[in-house]
Structure formats: C-alpha cells, structure tokens
Short mmCIF file of C-alpha atoms in Angstrom, two decimals:
data_model
loop_
_atom_site.label_atom_id
_atom_site.label_comp_id
_atom_site.label_asym_id
_atom_site.label_seq_id
_atom_site.Cartn_x
_atom_site.Cartn_y
_atom_site.Cartn_z
CA MET T 1 -24.18 23.73 32.70
CA ALA T 2 -27.45 23.79 34.10
CA TYR T 3 -28.07 26.64 36.87
CA SER T 4 -29.05 23.90 39.79
CA ASP T 5 -25.85 22.96 39.13
CA ASN T 6 -23.78 26.23 39.76
CA ILE T 7 -25.86 26.75 42.63
CA PHE T 8 -24.51 23.30 43.97
CA ILE T 9 -21.23 24.34 42.54
CA ARG T 10 -21.44 27.53 44.68
CA GLU T 11 -22.43 26.70 47.55
CA THR T 12 -19.80 23.84 48.00
CA ILE T 13 -16.83 26.31 47.91
CA ASP T 14 -15.76 27.98 51.24
CA GLY T 15 -15.68 31.77 51.62
CA LEU T 16 -18.36 32.78 49.46
CA PRO T 17 -22.12 33.45 50.23
CA LYS T 18 -24.26 31.09 49.71
CA GLU T 19 -28.22 32.31 47.50
CA SER T 20 -30.89 30.62 46.61
CA ASP T 21 -32.89 32.86 44.43
CA SER T 22 -32.54 33.69 41.23
CA PRO T 23 -28.83 35.29 39.92
CA THR T 24 -28.53 38.35 38.12
CA PRO T 25 -25.91 38.54 35.28
CA ARG T 26 -23.16 39.72 37.44
CA THR T 27 -24.01 37.25 39.73
CA ARG T 28 -24.12 34.43 37.15
CA ALA T 29 -20.48 35.29 36.12
CA LYS T 30 -19.07 35.48 39.30
CA ARG T 31 -20.65 32.00 40.17
CA ASP T 32 -19.32 30.85 37.35
CA ALA T 33 -15.60 32.08 37.56
CA ALA T 34 -15.48 30.52 41.07
CA ALA T 35 -16.19 27.13 39.58
CA PRO T 36 -13.69 24.30 40.04
CA ALA T 37 -11.35 23.92 36.98
CA ALA T 38 -12.22 20.97 36.27
CA VAL T 39 -15.97 21.25 36.26
CA LYS T 40 -15.76 24.47 33.56
CA ALA T 41 -13.67 22.62 31.43
CA GLU T 42 -15.56 18.89 31.84
CA PRO T 43 -17.85 20.22 28.69
CA ARG T 44 -15.19 21.43 26.57
CA ALA T 45 -13.66 18.59 26.77
CA VAL T 46 -16.41 16.01 26.20
CA ALA T 47 -17.10 18.58 22.96
CA ALA T 48 -13.81 18.20 21.78
CA LYS T 49 -13.55 14.52 22.30
CA ARG T 50 -17.22 14.54 19.84
CA VAL T 51 -15.62 16.53 17.13
CA ARG T 52 -12.45 14.41 17.28
CA PRO T 53 -12.48 11.32 14.95
CA LYS T 54 -10.62 8.35 15.54
CA ALA T 55 -8.79 6.33 12.82
CA ASP T 56 -9.58 2.69 11.93
CA ARG T 57 -9.29 0.33 14.83
CA PHE T 58 -9.31 -2.84 12.14
CA ILE T 59 -7.18 -1.53 9.85
CA TRP T 60 -4.68 -0.53 12.95
CA GLY T 61 -4.95 -3.87 13.97
CA ILE T 62 -3.98 -5.45 10.16
CA TYR T 63 -1.11 -3.13 10.08
CA VAL T 64 -0.01 -3.95 13.44
CA ALA T 65 -0.61 -7.88 12.81
CA LEU T 66 1.37 -7.58 9.36
CA LEU T 67 4.58 -5.62 11.21
CA PHE T 68 4.81 -8.30 13.91
CA ILE T 69 4.74 -11.31 11.58
CA SER T 70 7.37 -8.78 8.92
CA ILE T 71 9.81 -8.95 12.06
CA ILE T 72 9.55 -12.82 12.70
CA GLU T 73 10.02 -14.21 9.22
CA LEU T 74 12.29 -11.67 7.86
CA PHE T 75 14.42 -13.28 10.71
CA SER T 76 14.01 -16.82 9.87
CA ALA T 77 14.45 -15.64 6.68
CA SER T 78 17.58 -13.82 6.46
CA SER T 79 20.19 -16.32 7.24
CA ALA T 80 21.12 -16.61 4.00
CA GLU T 81 22.08 -12.77 4.33
CA VAL T 82 24.53 -12.61 6.78
CA HIS T 83 27.82 -12.18 7.75
CA GLY T 84 30.46 -12.07 10.00
CA SER T 85 28.96 -12.27 13.61
CA ASN T 86 26.18 -10.31 13.62
CA VAL T 87 23.10 -12.22 13.06
CA TYR T 88 20.46 -9.60 14.14
CA GLU T 89 22.59 -7.42 11.20
CA PRO T 90 19.94 -7.78 8.94
CA LEU T 91 16.85 -7.76 11.11
CA ILE T 92 17.95 -3.99 13.21
CA ARG T 93 18.06 -2.74 9.55
CA HIS T 94 14.67 -3.71 8.92
CA CYS T 95 13.52 -3.05 12.10
CA ILE T 96 14.25 0.81 11.10
CA PHE T 97 12.84 1.02 8.29
CA LEU T 98 9.26 -0.10 9.69
CA GLY T 99 9.86 2.01 12.23
CA ILE T 100 10.37 5.35 10.15
CA GLY T 101 7.29 3.56 8.50
CA LEU T 102 5.23 3.32 11.38
CA VAL T 103 6.34 6.96 11.98
CA LEU T 104 4.96 8.10 8.68
CA VAL T 105 1.60 5.95 9.01
CA ILE T 106 0.96 7.94 12.36
CA TRP T 107 1.89 11.20 11.16
CA LEU T 108 -0.22 10.69 7.48
CA GLN T 109 -3.46 9.57 9.94
CA ASN T 110 -3.36 12.59 11.30
CA ILE T 111 -3.55 15.07 8.08
CA HIS T 112 -6.48 15.44 6.39
CA PHE T 113 -6.68 13.06 3.59
CA GLY T 114 -7.30 16.52 1.26
CA TYR T 115 -4.44 17.71 1.03
CA PHE T 116 -3.33 14.69 -0.63
CA SER T 117 -4.95 15.67 -4.01
CA ARG T 118 -3.64 19.21 -3.84
CA PHE T 119 0.25 17.52 -4.42
CA ALA T 120 -1.08 13.80 -6.64
CA SER T 121 0.02 15.40 -10.16
CA THR T 122 3.18 16.88 -8.89
CA LEU T 123 4.66 14.16 -6.80
CA ALA T 124 3.14 11.65 -9.51
CA ILE T 125 5.40 13.68 -11.81
CA LEU T 126 8.54 14.21 -9.82
CA SER T 127 8.48 10.08 -9.32
CA LEU T 128 8.26 9.37 -13.36
CA GLY T 129 11.59 11.57 -13.34
CA LEU T 130 13.38 9.47 -11.04
CA LEU T 131 11.44 6.14 -12.82
CA VAL T 132 13.26 7.78 -16.06
CA PHE T 133 16.43 8.93 -14.99
CA SER T 134 16.92 5.25 -12.22
CA THR T 135 16.11 3.01 -16.29
CA LEU T 136 18.73 5.33 -17.87
CA PHE T 137 21.75 6.04 -14.82
CA GLY T 138 20.30 3.41 -12.15
CA ALA T 139 21.78 0.54 -10.46
CA ASP T 140 21.48 -2.45 -11.70
CA ILE T 141 19.83 -4.76 -9.48
CA ASN T 142 19.01 -8.27 -9.97
CA GLY T 143 19.59 -8.05 -13.66
CA ALA T 144 17.42 -4.65 -13.57
CA GLN T 145 18.89 -0.91 -13.98
CA ARG T 146 16.01 0.06 -11.62
CA ALA T 147 16.78 1.57 -8.25
CA ILE T 148 19.33 5.13 -7.67
CA LYS T 149 21.61 4.53 -4.40
CA ILE T 150 22.83 7.83 -2.46
CA ALA T 151 25.19 8.30 0.71
CA GLY T 152 24.93 4.51 1.28
CA PHE T 153 20.64 4.03 0.58
CA THR T 154 19.07 2.60 -2.59
CA ILE T 155 16.39 4.12 -3.61
CA GLN T 156 13.20 1.84 -5.93
CA PRO T 157 11.18 4.43 -7.89
CA PRO T 158 8.78 2.17 -9.58
CA GLU T 159 7.60 1.46 -6.06
CA ILE T 160 6.78 5.41 -5.27
CA VAL T 161 5.45 5.65 -8.78
CA LYS T 162 2.67 3.15 -7.79
CA LEU T 163 1.17 5.07 -5.04
CA THR T 164 1.92 8.08 -6.62
CA VAL T 165 0.10 7.24 -9.50
CA ILE T 166 -2.47 5.95 -7.63
CA ILE T 167 -3.21 9.44 -5.57
CA TRP T 168 -3.31 10.95 -8.99
CA LEU T 169 -5.36 8.28 -10.41
CA ALA T 170 -8.16 9.30 -7.41
CA THR T 171 -8.05 12.92 -7.85
CA ILE T 172 -9.09 12.04 -11.21
CA LEU T 173 -11.86 9.94 -10.83
CA GLY T 174 -12.39 11.74 -7.34
CA LYS T 175 -13.44 15.09 -9.78
CA SER T 176 -15.59 13.20 -12.60
CA GLN T 177 -18.03 11.16 -10.73
CA ARG T 178 -21.33 11.16 -12.49
CA PRO T 179 -24.81 9.47 -11.71
CA GLY T 180 -24.25 6.42 -13.64
CA GLY T 181 -20.58 6.42 -13.89
CA VAL T 182 -16.81 8.24 -14.36
CA SER T 183 -17.20 10.48 -17.01
CA THR T 184 -15.63 10.01 -20.80
CA ALA T 185 -12.79 12.60 -20.39
CA ALA T 186 -11.66 11.33 -16.56
CA VAL T 187 -11.60 7.52 -18.63
CA VAL T 188 -9.61 8.94 -21.43
CA LYS T 189 -7.01 10.49 -19.48
CA VAL T 190 -6.95 8.29 -16.58
CA ALA T 191 -6.29 5.53 -19.62
CA ILE T 192 -3.30 7.55 -20.69
CA ILE T 193 -1.79 8.11 -17.71
CA VAL T 194 -1.58 4.80 -17.15
CA VAL T 195 0.03 3.86 -20.69
CA VAL T 196 2.28 6.12 -19.84
CA PHE T 197 3.89 5.16 -16.51
CA ALA T 198 3.44 1.36 -17.97
CA GLY T 199 5.76 1.97 -20.96
CA ILE T 200 8.09 3.06 -18.73
CA LEU T 201 7.83 0.29 -15.63
CA TRP T 202 7.61 -2.17 -18.70
CA ILE T 203 11.58 -1.65 -19.14
CA ASN T 204 12.53 -3.03 -16.35
CA GLY T 205 9.74 -5.82 -14.97
CA LEU T 206 6.37 -6.99 -16.25
CA THR T 207 4.84 -7.37 -12.99
CA ASN T 208 4.47 -3.44 -12.22
CA THR T 209 2.95 -2.79 -15.61
CA ILE T 210 0.35 -5.34 -14.78
CA LEU T 211 -0.31 -3.79 -11.08
CA MET T 212 -0.62 -0.95 -12.39
CA MET T 213 -3.29 -1.68 -15.11
CA GLY T 214 -4.52 -3.78 -12.40
CA VAL T 215 -5.09 -1.09 -9.98
CA SER T 216 -6.36 1.65 -12.77
CA VAL T 217 -9.26 -0.92 -13.83
CA CYS T 218 -10.49 -2.30 -10.33
CA MET T 219 -11.09 1.39 -9.84
CA PHE T 220 -12.60 1.68 -13.07
CA LEU T 221 -14.64 -0.64 -12.03
CA ILE T 222 -15.52 1.25 -8.10
CA GLY T 223 -16.23 4.19 -9.97
CA GLY T 224 -19.29 1.95 -11.47
CA ILE T 225 -17.83 2.51 -15.67
CA GLN T 226 -19.98 1.78 -17.82
CA TRP T 227 -19.55 -1.45 -19.72
CA LYS T 228 -18.45 0.08 -22.91
CA LYS T 229 -16.02 2.53 -21.94
CA LEU T 230 -13.96 -0.62 -19.44
CA GLY T 231 -14.05 -2.87 -23.38
CA ALA T 232 -12.39 0.47 -24.64
CA VAL T 233 -9.72 0.74 -21.33
CA ALA T 234 -8.91 -2.86 -22.35
CA LEU T 235 -8.55 -1.94 -25.80
CA VAL T 236 -5.82 0.40 -25.63
CA TYR T 237 -3.96 -1.44 -22.63
CA ALA T 238 -4.43 -4.32 -24.81
CA VAL T 239 -2.62 -2.50 -27.84
CA ALA T 240 -0.38 -0.97 -25.25
CA ALA T 241 1.43 -3.65 -23.97
CA LEU T 242 1.03 -5.47 -27.63
CA VAL T 243 3.13 -2.28 -29.14
CA LEU T 244 5.78 -2.73 -25.87
CA PHE T 245 6.46 -6.13 -26.34
CA ALA T 246 7.22 -5.60 -30.42
CA PHE T 247 9.59 -3.03 -28.95
CA LYS T 248 11.33 -5.28 -26.60
CA TYR T 249 11.09 -8.49 -27.95
CA VAL T 250 10.39 -8.69 -31.31
CA THR T 251 13.92 -7.60 -32.22
CA PRO T 252 17.23 -9.43 -32.93
CA SER T 253 18.37 -10.60 -29.87
CA SER T 254 21.24 -12.34 -28.60
CA THR T 255 20.41 -15.96 -27.94
CA GLU T 256 22.46 -16.18 -25.19
CA PHE T 257 19.50 -17.80 -22.87
CA ASP T 258 19.19 -20.56 -24.91
CA LYS T 259 22.90 -21.63 -25.43
CA ALA T 260 23.31 -21.66 -22.01
CA ALA T 261 19.95 -23.60 -21.46
CA ALA T 262 21.55 -25.94 -24.03
CA GLY T 263 24.94 -26.48 -21.79
CA THR T 264 27.15 -24.50 -25.14
CA ALA T 265 27.81 -21.93 -24.07
CA THR T 266 29.85 -21.04 -21.04
CA VAL T 267 28.26 -20.84 -17.30
CA GLN T 268 26.24 -17.60 -16.66
CA THR T 269 23.17 -16.75 -14.61
CA GLU T 270 19.76 -14.34 -15.61
CA SER T 271 21.49 -10.95 -14.42
CA THR T 272 24.70 -12.20 -17.10
CA ILE T 273 23.03 -12.80 -20.22
CA GLY T 274 20.27 -9.54 -20.67
CA ARG T 275 17.57 -8.61 -18.99
CA GLN T 276 15.24 -9.45 -22.76
CA ASP T 277 16.63 -13.35 -22.96
CA THR T 278 15.93 -13.65 -19.10
CA GLN T 279 12.53 -12.88 -19.27
CA LYS T 280 12.28 -15.02 -22.55
CA GLY T 281 13.89 -17.45 -20.78
CA ARG T 282 11.48 -16.94 -17.52
CA LEU T 283 8.85 -17.00 -19.02
CA LYS T 284 9.11 -20.33 -21.49
CA ARG T 285 10.43 -22.48 -18.39
CA HIS T 286 7.59 -21.33 -16.18
CA MET T 287 5.60 -22.74 -18.90
CA GLU T 288 7.55 -25.79 -19.12
CA GLY T 289 7.55 -26.10 -15.27
CA VAL T 290 9.65 -27.84 -12.64
CA HIS T 291 9.60 -31.55 -12.46
CA PRO T 292 11.40 -33.97 -9.87
CA GLY T 293 14.30 -35.50 -10.91
CA ASP T 294 15.61 -32.00 -13.05
CA PRO T 295 18.80 -30.27 -12.31
CA ILE T 296 19.20 -27.38 -10.07
CA ASP T 297 20.78 -24.62 -11.73
CA ASP T 298 20.67 -20.99 -11.30
CA PHE T 299 17.98 -20.90 -14.07
CA ASN T 300 15.52 -22.74 -12.01
CA ARG T 301 17.40 -22.61 -8.77
CA GLN T 302 14.27 -20.13 -6.90
CA VAL T 303 11.32 -21.88 -7.82
CA VAL T 304 13.31 -25.45 -6.61
CA PHE T 305 13.65 -23.82 -3.58
CA ALA T 306 10.68 -22.49 -2.98
CA LYS T 307 8.73 -25.26 -3.73
CA MET T 308 10.85 -27.06 -1.18
CA ALA T 309 10.24 -24.98 1.46
CA GLN T 310 6.25 -25.19 0.79
CA ALA T 311 6.47 -29.16 0.65
CA ASN T 312 8.23 -29.09 3.78
CA GLY T 313 5.80 -26.49 5.22
CA GLY T 314 2.79 -28.69 5.55
CA LEU T 315 -0.62 -28.19 7.39
CA LEU T 316 1.05 -27.36 10.13
CA GLY T 317 4.90 -25.91 9.53
CA GLN T 318 8.54 -25.91 10.53
CA GLY T 319 8.10 -23.41 13.72
CA PRO T 320 9.26 -19.97 13.61
CA GLY T 321 13.52 -20.46 12.70
CA ASN T 322 12.98 -23.74 11.76
CA SER T 323 13.63 -23.73 7.86
CA ARG T 324 16.41 -25.99 6.13
CA GLU T 325 15.68 -23.86 3.04
CA ASN T 326 16.09 -20.11 4.19
CA ALA T 327 19.75 -20.34 3.86
CA ARG T 328 19.69 -22.30 -0.09
CA LEU T 329 16.79 -20.44 -1.77
CA PRO T 330 18.25 -17.20 -3.57
CA LEU T 331 15.98 -14.14 -2.21
CA ALA T 332 14.97 -15.54 0.40
CA PHE T 333 14.38 -12.67 2.16
CA SER T 334 12.34 -10.19 -0.09
CA ASP T 335 11.19 -11.86 -3.22
CA TYR T 336 10.37 -15.10 -1.96
CA ILE T 337 9.59 -14.83 0.94
CA TYR T 338 6.42 -16.82 1.22
CA SER T 339 8.23 -19.90 0.89
CA ILE T 340 9.24 -19.15 4.57
CA VAL T 341 6.56 -17.98 5.78
CA VAL T 342 4.83 -21.49 4.65
CA GLU T 343 7.57 -24.00 5.70
CA ASP T 344 7.27 -21.86 9.30
CA THR T 345 3.76 -21.86 9.82
CA GLY T 346 2.19 -24.40 6.81
CA PHE T 347 -0.46 -24.25 4.70
CA ILE T 348 -2.57 -22.67 7.64
CA GLY T 349 0.04 -19.93 8.60
CA GLY T 350 0.00 -19.40 4.70
CA LEU T 351 -3.31 -18.93 4.60
CA VAL T 352 -3.78 -16.63 8.00
CA LEU T 353 -1.43 -13.64 6.05
CA MET T 354 -3.19 -14.26 2.76
CA LEU T 355 -6.48 -13.26 4.82
CA LEU T 356 -4.86 -10.42 6.60
CA TYR T 357 -4.26 -8.87 3.14
CA LEU T 358 -7.56 -9.48 1.81
CA PHE T 359 -9.99 -8.51 5.55
CA LEU T 360 -7.74 -5.37 4.57
CA LEU T 361 -9.50 -4.70 1.53
CA ALA T 362 -12.76 -5.97 2.88
CA ARG T 363 -12.37 -3.15 5.65
CA ALA T 364 -11.18 -0.75 3.18
CA GLY T 365 -14.44 -1.04 0.85
CA SER T 366 -16.89 -0.58 3.58
CA ILE T 367 -15.41 2.39 3.96
CA ALA T 368 -15.98 3.96 0.90
CA TYR T 369 -18.78 2.14 0.24
CA LYS T 370 -20.10 4.84 3.83
CA CYS T 371 -18.08 7.96 1.80
CA ASN T 372 -20.34 10.85 1.55
CA ARG T 373 -17.85 12.42 -1.22
CA ALA T 374 -16.42 10.42 -4.12
CA PHE T 375 -12.36 10.94 -3.73
CA PRO T 376 -11.90 9.52 -0.32
CA ALA T 377 -13.53 6.71 -1.65
CA PHE T 378 -11.77 6.10 -4.82
CA LEU T 379 -8.28 7.00 -2.36
CA ILE T 380 -9.28 4.58 0.73
CA MET T 381 -9.57 1.23 -2.33
CA GLY T 382 -6.78 2.86 -4.63
CA CYS T 383 -3.84 2.61 -1.81
CA ALA T 384 -6.15 -0.99 -0.64
CA VAL T 385 -6.14 -2.59 -4.22
CA LEU T 386 -2.11 -1.24 -4.30
CA ILE T 387 -0.85 -3.54 -0.73
CA VAL T 388 -3.54 -6.13 -1.64
CA PHE T 389 -2.79 -6.76 -5.33
CA GLN T 390 1.18 -7.13 -4.67
CA ALA T 391 0.57 -9.29 -2.00
CA LEU T 392 -1.26 -11.48 -4.18
CA VAL T 393 0.87 -10.97 -7.06
CA HIS T 394 4.09 -12.48 -4.93
CA MET T 395 2.00 -15.70 -3.38
CA ALA T 396 0.93 -15.92 -7.39
CA ILE T 397 4.74 -15.67 -8.11
CA VAL T 398 6.26 -17.86 -5.28
CA THR T 399 3.97 -20.71 -5.14
CA GLY T 400 3.97 -21.27 -9.05
CA VAL T 401 1.29 -19.69 -10.22
CA PHE T 402 3.29 -16.87 -12.03
CA PRO T 403 6.58 -16.59 -13.89
CA VAL T 404 9.25 -15.96 -11.66
CA SER T 405 9.44 -11.90 -11.30
CA GLY T 406 10.90 -10.55 -8.14
CA GLN T 407 7.21 -8.37 -6.33
CA PRO T 408 8.10 -7.89 -2.80
CA LEU T 409 5.55 -8.53 0.24
CA PRO T 410 4.27 -5.74 1.73
CA PHE T 411 5.59 -5.28 4.87
CA ILE T 412 7.14 -8.45 5.26
CA SER T 413 9.83 -8.55 2.76
CA LYS T 414 12.40 -7.02 3.58
CA GLY T 415 13.02 -3.74 1.35
CA GLY T 416 13.39 -0.26 2.67
CA THR T 417 11.30 1.60 -0.22
CA SER T 418 8.64 -0.81 0.05
CA VAL T 419 8.12 -0.93 3.42
CA ILE T 420 7.93 3.03 3.43
CA VAL T 421 5.74 3.41 0.60
CA MET T 422 3.79 0.92 1.95
CA SER T 423 3.37 2.51 5.53
CA MET T 424 2.30 5.58 3.61
CA ALA T 425 0.01 4.09 1.90
CA ILE T 426 -1.59 2.89 5.59
CA GLY T 427 -1.46 6.25 6.93
CA ILE T 428 -3.54 7.53 3.61
CA MET T 429 -6.34 4.60 4.66
CA LEU T 430 -6.12 5.96 7.97
CA SER T 431 -6.62 9.61 7.28
CA VAL T 432 -9.65 8.47 5.13
CA SER T 433 -11.52 6.10 7.51
CA ARG T 434 -11.08 9.11 10.64
CA PHE T 435 -11.47 12.61 8.19
CA ALA T 436 -14.05 10.87 5.60
CA VAL T 437 -17.74 11.91 6.23
CA THR T 438 -20.14 8.62 6.50
CA GLY T 439 -22.86 10.57 7.62
CA ASN T 440 -25.49 13.16 7.67
CA ASP T 441 -24.12 15.13 9.91
CA ARG T 442 -24.44 18.90 8.25
CA LYS T 443 -21.90 20.70 10.13
CA ALA T 444 -19.62 17.65 9.74
CA ASN T 445 -20.39 17.68 5.88
CA GLN T 446 -19.37 21.47 5.41
CA ALA T 447 -16.27 21.13 7.16
CA GLU T 448 -15.32 18.30 4.83
CA LEU T 449 -16.50 20.69 1.87
CA ASN T 450 -13.86 23.49 3.49
CA ALA T 451 -11.38 20.85 3.52
CA LEU T 452 -11.48 20.16 -0.04
CA PRO T 453 -10.78 21.89 -3.10
CA GLU T 454 -14.08 23.18 -4.85
CA GLU T 455 -13.49 20.29 -7.87
CA MET T 456 -13.54 17.41 -4.97
CA HIS T 457 -16.79 18.11 -4.23
CA THR T 458 -18.78 15.11 -6.04
CA SER T 459 -20.50 13.16 -4.41
CA ASN T 460 -20.01 9.42 -3.96
CA PHE T 461 -23.09 8.31 -5.77
CA ALA T 462 -22.17 4.13 -4.66
CA SER T 463 -22.49 5.67 -0.90
CA ASN T 464 -26.49 6.01 -2.40
CA ARG T 465 -27.29 3.24 -3.92
#
C-alpha cells in the first residue's frame, strides 16, 4: 500500500490526529494498525487469488454435460430392470454413484498431481491382486468370472486396473522422457507391464486387453517414441496375443456352441456354454452379420434389437423416454445404452455425445502440450485416452463395427465401479489442469519442482518443439 493511501486512510479515521508530515517508522506502524481491516486484507486476498490456480472449466463443462445425459438416458433405458412399483429405484442407485463420483472429482482436483506418482506402482500391484482374485474366486457376471461381491456391493477389478496401470505407465514414462523420445529401458518396462496385465485381463474379456494395449501405444506416441521402438513394441504385443490366443483357443474344447447354433442341443444361452465358446461364437456371428429375416435367439438378440433401436432413432430421435426397444434389448442400461441414446435423440444426439468425448481428448491434448514437465502431460493424456477409447469401443460394439462384448459407456452406463473409476480419472485430469505449470514463471516452476519427486523433474520436450 502506497504512503499516500496510508495518509488518506489515516485522515478518515475519527479520533486520530491528522498528519501531513513524513511519518516516523513508529508512526507508520501505528497508522497501519489503525487502518480498516478490509483495506489491509485486500492485497493479501488479491495475492492469494493470484497464486491459487483454478481447474479447467472446459473439462468441468464436459463432465457436467455427461452427468446430465447419464441421468436422462439411464432413466430411459432402465425400464427393463424395473421390478415392483418403484420405477425410480435404478435411477436412484445410479445417481448415488454419480454423487460419489462427483465428490471424488472435487477431492482429487485439489490434490497436487505429484502425489499420484508416489503410489502408482503400489496401487497397480494391489489392483492386479484384486484382478487375480476375481479371476479365480470372483462372482460370475454375464458369463465371465470378473467381479468381487462384498456386503451387497459388486466391485469390478478390471475397471480399477485400467486406471491404476495408466497412472503407473505415466510415472514410468514421465521420468524417462528424453530429447527425441522415450528411453529404451522405459519402453521395455512398460511393454512388460502391459503384457502381464493384459494377459490376465484376456481371460475374462478381449476388449479390456485391446484398450490397455491401445492406450499404452498412444502414450508411447505422445512421448515421441522412435518408429523402430514402436515397431518392436507392436511385435511384442502381437507375439503375446498369439501366445494367449493359442493358450485359450487352440485347445480341445466343447462344441456346445456349434450344437446350439445348429439346433441339435438343448436350448442354451451364452452364459451356459463356456466363455471360450461364447467368444468364438461372437466372432463368428460378427463376421457373418445379421440380416433381415434371421430368427431372433439368445445369441443375436442384443445385435438385432440394438440395430432396431438405432433405426427407430432416425435423424432427430423419438425423444427421451420414448424408446420402443428399451424393454426388449438386453443390458440396455449398460453395455448397449448408446443404442438407446440414438433412439431417443437420433443421429444428431449420438453424434453430439461422441463429439463431447472427442472434445475432452482435444482439451487434454491442449493442456498436455503446454505442460513444462513430462509426467503431468503423460498423466492427463493417459486418463483422457482411457475415457475416450472406452467410449469409442462401446459405440463401435453397439453400431456393429466390433463384435459383441461388454464395455460400459463412461459416465452414461449403469455401473458403480465404472462410474467411480472414470470420475477419478476426471479428477486427476482436473488436478493436472490446475497445478501443472505451463508458463515461464520462475517461482511457479520452482514450486512445481519442489512438489514433485526428483526423478519426475524431466521436462516435457513436446512443449518445446
């Protein structure tokens, strides 16, 4: 505060003598003490506001929009799940998980992203233990043994694994960024981690394995990996996939799926013929396609009614709640909710929803490009790619581009574990947008270095290109 301002304040306070001469240090101290508290606090409040960054409003806006869409479309798609007179029960359960996710987003955005690197490997290994336990002793859901039931709640370890592995990969790559790309040691370590986790995920589902490998490749590309290293990684992934395929499929197995398809066995569903035969049958049916006039059975019911729902949507849709297929389409509220979105809002609504996810990825890319450090750039892009890739895979399955498989639509599909994990990913992204330094402020850069472990001080060379 300038001296002239002190004189003005001093002269406006009743009961204190007016002075125009230059004050002594003792007099100046008395004047400052007599100044109104609001005036004295103003510079401190301004300074606090200046050094307290805010989370990215665009990421917040996309997240809130997805929450609103989720509430509307989940209510529209959950009529097949309603039992008894309480038609709002599925929506209430879903809103509870959305609320928990919102609390986690607010909490995580206030935590400096540097703390995530400290526990990355521990969390990933713990999630691997949960995944192994669910594979060996878990509850069966939709023909796959991949869930743990505790006190009435269902935990899906594959959803947790995807996020913890992404944080671990971002930590490894964040300390290994070099001019010209990622170090060879980091590439080897990441490839081994992905193959191990993907191999266990493969047992209960192919799409999660593809997601993990795809996200890791994207993170390599973000780090500027050399093409020969990327080719080596692709070769390792391909060999691992062939080994897993041979171990899982090129073995003597039952022919119940073929018998059921030919009508020479008793009526069965996919969950009763074995997971291996189910997946082989899905691939076979996907290649053959579904045609008008084909009989509807337990093996093609999802595909047929999903296509009907999308056809009913047309360009502008039937309006929220006016779906004709939500009661007939299996898992309309989870694995096939995008078809209900298209039926309710039409092609335009489905396109808008897809663009929301793509805008989230674009915004994350913009923030990552400006980050001064490599770790926050990898972290925000890893979380964004995970969310968007999962959304695109869900849409590809529903529209018939990919074979039938269970993959929830982030934030929109019903499912507690998925909603909470994806909300945590949003919270981490907001933390990066809030605390990652993107300018040349020396004090801010030094504060960021102090908040990060020494091995995480690697610069983001992409921001300097």
